[in-house]
Short mmCIF file of C-alpha atoms and ligand atoms in Angstrom, two decimals:
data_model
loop_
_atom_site.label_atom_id
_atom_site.label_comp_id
_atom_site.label_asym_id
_atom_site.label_seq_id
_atom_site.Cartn_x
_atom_site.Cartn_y
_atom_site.Cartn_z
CA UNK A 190 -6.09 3.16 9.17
CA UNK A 191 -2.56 1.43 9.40
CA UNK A 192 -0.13 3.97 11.47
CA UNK A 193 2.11 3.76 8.12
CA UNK A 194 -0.48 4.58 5.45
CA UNK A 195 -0.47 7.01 2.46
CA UNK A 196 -0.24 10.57 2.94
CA UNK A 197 -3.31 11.57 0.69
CA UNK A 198 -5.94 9.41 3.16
CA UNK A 199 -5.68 12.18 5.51
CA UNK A 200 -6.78 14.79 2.97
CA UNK A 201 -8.92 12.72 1.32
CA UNK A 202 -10.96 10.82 4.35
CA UNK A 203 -9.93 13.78 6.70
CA UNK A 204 -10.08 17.01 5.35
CA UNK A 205 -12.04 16.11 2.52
CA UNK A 206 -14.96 13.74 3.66
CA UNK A 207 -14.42 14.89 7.76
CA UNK A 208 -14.04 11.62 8.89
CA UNK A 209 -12.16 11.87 11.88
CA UNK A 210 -8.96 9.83 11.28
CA UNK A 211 -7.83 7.26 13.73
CA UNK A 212 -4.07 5.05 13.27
CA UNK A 213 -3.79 2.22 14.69
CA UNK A 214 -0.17 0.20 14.56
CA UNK A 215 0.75 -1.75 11.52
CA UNK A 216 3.68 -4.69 12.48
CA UNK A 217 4.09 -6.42 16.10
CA UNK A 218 6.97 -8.58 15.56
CA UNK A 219 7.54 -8.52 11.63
CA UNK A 220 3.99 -9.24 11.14
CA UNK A 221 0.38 -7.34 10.40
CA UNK A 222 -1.17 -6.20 13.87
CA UNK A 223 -4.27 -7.72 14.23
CA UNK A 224 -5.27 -6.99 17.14
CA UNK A 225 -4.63 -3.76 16.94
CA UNK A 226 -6.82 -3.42 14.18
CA UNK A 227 -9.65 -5.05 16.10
CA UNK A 228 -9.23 -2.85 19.01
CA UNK A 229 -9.19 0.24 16.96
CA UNK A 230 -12.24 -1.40 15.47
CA UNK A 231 -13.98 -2.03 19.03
CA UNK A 232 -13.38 1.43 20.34
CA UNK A 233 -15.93 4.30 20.98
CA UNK A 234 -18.22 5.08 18.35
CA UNK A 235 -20.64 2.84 16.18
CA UNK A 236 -19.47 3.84 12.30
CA UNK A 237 -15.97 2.72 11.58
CA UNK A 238 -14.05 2.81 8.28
CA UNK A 239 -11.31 0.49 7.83
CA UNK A 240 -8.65 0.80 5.13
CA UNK A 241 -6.77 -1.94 4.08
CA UNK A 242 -3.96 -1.33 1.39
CA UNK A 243 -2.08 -4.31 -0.11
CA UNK A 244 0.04 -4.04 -1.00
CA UNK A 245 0.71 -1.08 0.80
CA UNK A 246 2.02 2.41 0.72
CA UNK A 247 4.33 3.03 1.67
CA UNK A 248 5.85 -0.03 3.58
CA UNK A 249 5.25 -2.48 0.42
CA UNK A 250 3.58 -5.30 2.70
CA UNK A 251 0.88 -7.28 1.89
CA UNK A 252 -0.89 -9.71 4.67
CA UNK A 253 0.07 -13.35 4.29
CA UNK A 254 -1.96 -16.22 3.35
CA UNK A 255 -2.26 -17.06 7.59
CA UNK A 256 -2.65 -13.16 8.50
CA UNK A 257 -6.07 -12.71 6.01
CA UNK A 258 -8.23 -14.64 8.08
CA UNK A 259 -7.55 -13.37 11.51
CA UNK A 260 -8.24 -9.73 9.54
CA UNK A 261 -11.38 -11.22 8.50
CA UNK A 262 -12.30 -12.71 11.76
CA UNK A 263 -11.81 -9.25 13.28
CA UNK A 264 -13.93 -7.56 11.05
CA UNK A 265 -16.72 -10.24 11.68
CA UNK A 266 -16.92 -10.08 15.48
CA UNK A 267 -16.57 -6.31 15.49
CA UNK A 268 -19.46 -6.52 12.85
CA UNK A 269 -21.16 -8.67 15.39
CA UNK A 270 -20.80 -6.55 18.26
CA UNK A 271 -22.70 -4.16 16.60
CA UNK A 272 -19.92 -1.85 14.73
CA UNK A 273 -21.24 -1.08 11.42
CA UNK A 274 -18.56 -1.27 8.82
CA UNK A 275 -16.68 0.32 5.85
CA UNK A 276 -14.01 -1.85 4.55
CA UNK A 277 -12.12 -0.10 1.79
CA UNK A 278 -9.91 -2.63 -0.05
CA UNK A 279 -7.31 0.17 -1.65
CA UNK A 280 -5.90 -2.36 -4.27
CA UNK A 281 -3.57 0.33 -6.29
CA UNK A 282 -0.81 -2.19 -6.07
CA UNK A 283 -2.87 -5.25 -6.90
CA UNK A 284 -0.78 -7.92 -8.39
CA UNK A 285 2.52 -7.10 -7.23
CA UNK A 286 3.60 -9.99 -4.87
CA UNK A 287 6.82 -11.16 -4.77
CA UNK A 288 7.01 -13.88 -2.04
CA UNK A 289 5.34 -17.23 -1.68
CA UNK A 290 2.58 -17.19 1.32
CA UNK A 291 1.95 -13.90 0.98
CA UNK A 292 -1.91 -13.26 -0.12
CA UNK A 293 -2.53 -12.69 -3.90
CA UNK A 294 -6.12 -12.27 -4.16
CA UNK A 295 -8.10 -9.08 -3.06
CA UNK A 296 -9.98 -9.28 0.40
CA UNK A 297 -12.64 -7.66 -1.55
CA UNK A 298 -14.47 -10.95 -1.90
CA UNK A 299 -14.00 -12.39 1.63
CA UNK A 300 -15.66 -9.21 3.15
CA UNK A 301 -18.21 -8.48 0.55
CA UNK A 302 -21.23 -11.10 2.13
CA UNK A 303 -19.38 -11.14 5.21
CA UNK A 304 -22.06 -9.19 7.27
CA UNK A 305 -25.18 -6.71 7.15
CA UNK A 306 -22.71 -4.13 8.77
CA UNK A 307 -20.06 -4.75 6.23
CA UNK A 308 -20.04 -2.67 3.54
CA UNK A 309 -16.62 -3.42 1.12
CA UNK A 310 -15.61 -0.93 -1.54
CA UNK A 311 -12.64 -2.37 -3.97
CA UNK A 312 -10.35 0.69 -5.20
CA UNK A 313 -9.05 -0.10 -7.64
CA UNK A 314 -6.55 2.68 -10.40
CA UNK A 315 -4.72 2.11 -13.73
CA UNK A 316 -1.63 4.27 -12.61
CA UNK A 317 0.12 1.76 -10.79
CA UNK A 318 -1.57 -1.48 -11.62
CA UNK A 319 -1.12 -0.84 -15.54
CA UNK A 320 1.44 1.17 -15.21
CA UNK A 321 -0.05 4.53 -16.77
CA UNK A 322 0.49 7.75 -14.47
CA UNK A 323 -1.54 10.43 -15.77
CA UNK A 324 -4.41 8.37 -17.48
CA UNK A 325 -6.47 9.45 -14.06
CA UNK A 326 -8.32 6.01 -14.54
CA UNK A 327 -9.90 4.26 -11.24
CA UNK A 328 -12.71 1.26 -10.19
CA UNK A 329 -14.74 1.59 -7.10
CA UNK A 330 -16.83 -1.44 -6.48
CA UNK A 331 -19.37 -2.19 -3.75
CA UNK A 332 -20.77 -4.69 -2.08
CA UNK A 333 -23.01 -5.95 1.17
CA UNK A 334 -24.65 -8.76 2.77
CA UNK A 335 -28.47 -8.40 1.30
CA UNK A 336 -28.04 -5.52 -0.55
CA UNK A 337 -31.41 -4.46 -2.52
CA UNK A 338 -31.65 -2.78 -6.25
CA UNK A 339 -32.49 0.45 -4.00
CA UNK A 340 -29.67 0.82 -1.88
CA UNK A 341 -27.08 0.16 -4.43
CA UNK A 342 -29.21 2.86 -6.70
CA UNK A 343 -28.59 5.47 -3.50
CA UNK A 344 -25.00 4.00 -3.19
CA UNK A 345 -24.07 4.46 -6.76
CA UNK A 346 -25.81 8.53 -6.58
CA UNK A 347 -23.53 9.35 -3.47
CA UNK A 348 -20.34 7.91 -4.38
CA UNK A 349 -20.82 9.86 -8.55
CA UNK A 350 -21.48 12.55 -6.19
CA UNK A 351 -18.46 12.40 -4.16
CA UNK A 352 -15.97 11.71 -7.54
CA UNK A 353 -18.07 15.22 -8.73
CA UNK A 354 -17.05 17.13 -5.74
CA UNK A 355 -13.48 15.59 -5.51
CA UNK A 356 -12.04 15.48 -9.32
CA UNK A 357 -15.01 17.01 -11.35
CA UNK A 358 -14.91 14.10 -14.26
CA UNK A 359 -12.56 11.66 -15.05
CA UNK A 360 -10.49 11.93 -18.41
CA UNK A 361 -12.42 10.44 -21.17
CA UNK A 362 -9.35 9.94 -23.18
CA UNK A 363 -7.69 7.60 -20.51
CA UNK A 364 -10.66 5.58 -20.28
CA UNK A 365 -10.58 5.01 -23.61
CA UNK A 366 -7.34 4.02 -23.88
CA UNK A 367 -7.44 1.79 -21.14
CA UNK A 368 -10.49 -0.29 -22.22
CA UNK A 369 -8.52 -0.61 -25.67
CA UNK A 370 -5.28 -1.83 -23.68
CA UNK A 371 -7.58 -3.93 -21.47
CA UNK A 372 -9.18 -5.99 -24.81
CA UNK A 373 -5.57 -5.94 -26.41
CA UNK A 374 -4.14 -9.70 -27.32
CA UNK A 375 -0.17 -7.88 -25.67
CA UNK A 376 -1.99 -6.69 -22.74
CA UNK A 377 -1.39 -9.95 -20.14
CA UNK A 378 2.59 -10.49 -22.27
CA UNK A 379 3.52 -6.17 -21.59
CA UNK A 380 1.88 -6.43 -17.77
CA UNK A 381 3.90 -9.52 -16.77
CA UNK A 382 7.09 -8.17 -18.43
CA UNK A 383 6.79 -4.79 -16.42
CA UNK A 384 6.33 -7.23 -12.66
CA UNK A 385 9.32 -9.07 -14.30
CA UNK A 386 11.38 -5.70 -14.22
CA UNK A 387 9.67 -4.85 -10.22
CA UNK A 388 10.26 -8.58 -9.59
CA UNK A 389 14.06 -8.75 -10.30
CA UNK A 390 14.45 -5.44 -8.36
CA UNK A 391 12.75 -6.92 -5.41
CA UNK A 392 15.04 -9.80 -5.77
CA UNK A 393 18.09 -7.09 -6.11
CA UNK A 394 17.45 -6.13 -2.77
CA UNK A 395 17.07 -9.17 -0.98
CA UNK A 396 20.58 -10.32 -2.32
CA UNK A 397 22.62 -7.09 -1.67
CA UNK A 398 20.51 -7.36 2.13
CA UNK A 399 22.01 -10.70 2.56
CA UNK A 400 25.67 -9.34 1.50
CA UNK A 401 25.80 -6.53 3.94
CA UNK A 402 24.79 -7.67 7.41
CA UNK A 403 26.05 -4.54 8.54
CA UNK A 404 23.41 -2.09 7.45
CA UNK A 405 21.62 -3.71 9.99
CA UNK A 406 23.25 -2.01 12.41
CA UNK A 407 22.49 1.05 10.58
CA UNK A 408 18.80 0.82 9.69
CA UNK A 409 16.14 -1.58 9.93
CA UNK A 410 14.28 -2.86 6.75
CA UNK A 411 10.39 -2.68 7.36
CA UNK A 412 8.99 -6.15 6.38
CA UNK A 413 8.14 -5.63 2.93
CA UNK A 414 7.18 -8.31 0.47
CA UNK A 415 5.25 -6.49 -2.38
CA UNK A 416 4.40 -3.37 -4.51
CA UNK A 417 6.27 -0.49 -5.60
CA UNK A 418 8.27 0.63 -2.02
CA UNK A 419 10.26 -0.48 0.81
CA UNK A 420 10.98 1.53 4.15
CA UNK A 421 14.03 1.90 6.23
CA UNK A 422 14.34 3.13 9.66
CA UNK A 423 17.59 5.03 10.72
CA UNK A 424 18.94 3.64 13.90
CA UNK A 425 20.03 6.47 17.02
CA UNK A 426 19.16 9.22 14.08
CA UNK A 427 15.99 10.53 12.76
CA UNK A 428 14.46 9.83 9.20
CA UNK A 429 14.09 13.22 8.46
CA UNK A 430 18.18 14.33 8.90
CA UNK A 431 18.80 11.22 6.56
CA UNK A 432 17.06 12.30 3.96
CA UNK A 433 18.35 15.80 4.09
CA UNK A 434 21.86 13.96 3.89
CA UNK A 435 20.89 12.23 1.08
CA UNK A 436 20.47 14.78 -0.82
CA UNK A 437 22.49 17.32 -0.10
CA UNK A 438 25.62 14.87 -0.18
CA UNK A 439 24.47 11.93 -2.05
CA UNK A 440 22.04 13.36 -5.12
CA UNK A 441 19.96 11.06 -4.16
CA UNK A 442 16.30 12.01 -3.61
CA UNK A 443 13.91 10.21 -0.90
CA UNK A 444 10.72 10.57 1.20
CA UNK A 445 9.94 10.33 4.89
CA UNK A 446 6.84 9.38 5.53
CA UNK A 447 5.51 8.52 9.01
CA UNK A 448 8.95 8.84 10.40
CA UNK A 449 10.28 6.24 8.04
CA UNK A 450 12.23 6.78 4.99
CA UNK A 451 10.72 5.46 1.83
CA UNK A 452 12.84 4.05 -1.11
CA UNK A 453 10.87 3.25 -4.57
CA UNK A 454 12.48 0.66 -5.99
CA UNK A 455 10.00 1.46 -8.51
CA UNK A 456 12.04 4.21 -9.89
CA UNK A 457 15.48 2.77 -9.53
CA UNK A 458 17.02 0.47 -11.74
CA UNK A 459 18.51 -2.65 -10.72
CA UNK A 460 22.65 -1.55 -11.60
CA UNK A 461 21.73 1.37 -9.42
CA UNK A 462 20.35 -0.25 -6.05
CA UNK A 463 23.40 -1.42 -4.56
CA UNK A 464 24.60 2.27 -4.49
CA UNK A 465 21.19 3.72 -2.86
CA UNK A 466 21.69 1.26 0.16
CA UNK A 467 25.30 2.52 0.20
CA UNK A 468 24.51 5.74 -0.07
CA UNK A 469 21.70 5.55 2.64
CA UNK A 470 24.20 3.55 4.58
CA UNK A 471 27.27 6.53 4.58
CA UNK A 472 24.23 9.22 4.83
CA UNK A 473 23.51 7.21 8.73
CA UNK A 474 27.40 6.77 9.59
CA UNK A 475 28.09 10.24 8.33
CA UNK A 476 25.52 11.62 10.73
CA UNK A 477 26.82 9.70 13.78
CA UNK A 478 30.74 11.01 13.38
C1 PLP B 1445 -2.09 3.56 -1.73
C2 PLP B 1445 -2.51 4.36 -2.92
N1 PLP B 1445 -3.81 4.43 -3.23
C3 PLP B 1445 -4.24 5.13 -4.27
C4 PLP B 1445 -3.38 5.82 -5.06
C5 PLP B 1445 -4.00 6.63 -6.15
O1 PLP B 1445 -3.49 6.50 -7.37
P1 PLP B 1445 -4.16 7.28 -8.60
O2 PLP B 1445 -4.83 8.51 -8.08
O3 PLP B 1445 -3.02 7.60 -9.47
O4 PLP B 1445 -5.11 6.31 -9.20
C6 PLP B 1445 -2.00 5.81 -4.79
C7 PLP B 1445 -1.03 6.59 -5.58
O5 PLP B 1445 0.03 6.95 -5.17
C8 PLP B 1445 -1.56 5.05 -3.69
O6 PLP B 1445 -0.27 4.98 -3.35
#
């Protein structure tokens, strides 16, 4: 996985499933590192799991429409070298793209006949995509190159297995509730209005990056072009004293997460941006005096 990745991935693929966890880095020069991937890909050891999450958690990137293929193309020649292949597609965010060039579509498809050693699994969860947090609602889809009535059969037993052992059952009553929303005629109008409100935030950020030059002195924005997040990092000081700054003298309440601090623009309304860059601006110089 991505060196800036989701917290819960360690537990989950980690502790829980005792893979044995691997990062490899994310950006080289403002952009997805794909080489990286492939030579994380390529190392020692025949079974590899990749996890792609787009957009992701916690930097809010997704790959652009020119970055997919190369991701794709590394996949395939690992695949042909012999590397048999997980590719989980962790689409929580799906939908959430606020930037022209910047890939809209799930690489579910584009893996899913790619190879006999590729196996792709879609993730898919009603918490952030239909914005529901405690519905406990999620997809997992499959799919291979070839793949026979029998293997899907075994594929299906393991993974029920696996949500058994992990979460016992999923909540009936969310299900229910989101087929119903699914099927409603409002469904597509409420969904668009609630990217509308993400959207303009997204936008809200841009414009107050573009008035003050001089954070970037301060911290440096992440690239980030999607999804619920965006991460700074603190220049000469570390995350981690920042966000104990923030709130102790600033109220204001933040999370570091592989030494970056994450801001959810998610739960901030748009009048009240401007001050969490100032804030996170005076929490940097304040540390420096
Ligand atoms: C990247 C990513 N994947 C998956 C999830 C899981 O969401 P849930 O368990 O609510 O469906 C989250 C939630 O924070 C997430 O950030």
């Amino acid at each position: 996985m991505p060196d800036l990745f989701w917290d819960n991935y360690e537990l989950i693929f980690g502790e829980a499933v005792g893979c044995k966890v691997a990062h490899f880095n994310t950006f080289k020069d403002g952009a997805f590192d794909c080489e990286a991937m492939k030579a994380a890909l390529m190392a020692e050891g025949e079974k590899k799991v990749l996890i792609l999450n787009f957009p992701n958690n916690p930097t809010g990137y997704t790959a652009t429409d020119e970055e997919v293929p190369r991701i794709v193309e590394a996949v395939r020649s690992a695949a042909e070298a012999g590397k048999k292949i997980v590719v989980i597609l962790d689409d929580a965010y799906f939908g959430l793209v606020y930037e022209e060039g910047v890939h809209r579509e799930s690489l579910f498809s584009l893996f899913a006949t790619l190879s006999k050693n590729v196996l792709a699994v879609k993730l898919d969860g009603a918490t952030k995509e239909d914005y529901v947090w405690g519905l406990r609602v999620g997809f997992i889809s499959f799919a291979f190159k070839g793949a026979t009535e029998a293997q899907l059969k075994a594929l299906e037993a393991k993974a029920a297995g696996n949500v058994r052992s992990g979460v016992s059952n999923i909540s009936s009553i969310g299900q229910h509730l989101a087929v119903a929303a699914f099927g409603d005629p409002c469904y597509k109008v409420q969904k668009k209005a609630k990217f509308e409100v993400l959207y303009a935030r997204y936008r809200e950020i841009r414009r107050i990056f573009e008035e003050h030059p001089e954070y970037a002195e301060l911290f440096e924005a992440m690239p980030f072009n999607s999804g619920y997040f965006m991460c700074v990092k603190p220049k000469g000081i570390d995350s981690e004293s920042v966000r104990r700054r923030l709130i102790e003298a600033y109220s204001t309440g933040t999370i570091v997460l592989s030494g970056l601090i994450r801001l959810s623009f998610s739960t901030v309304p748009k009048a009240k941006l401007e001050t969490l860059f100032a804030n996170v601006a005076n929490a940097i110089k304040d540390l420096r005096q």
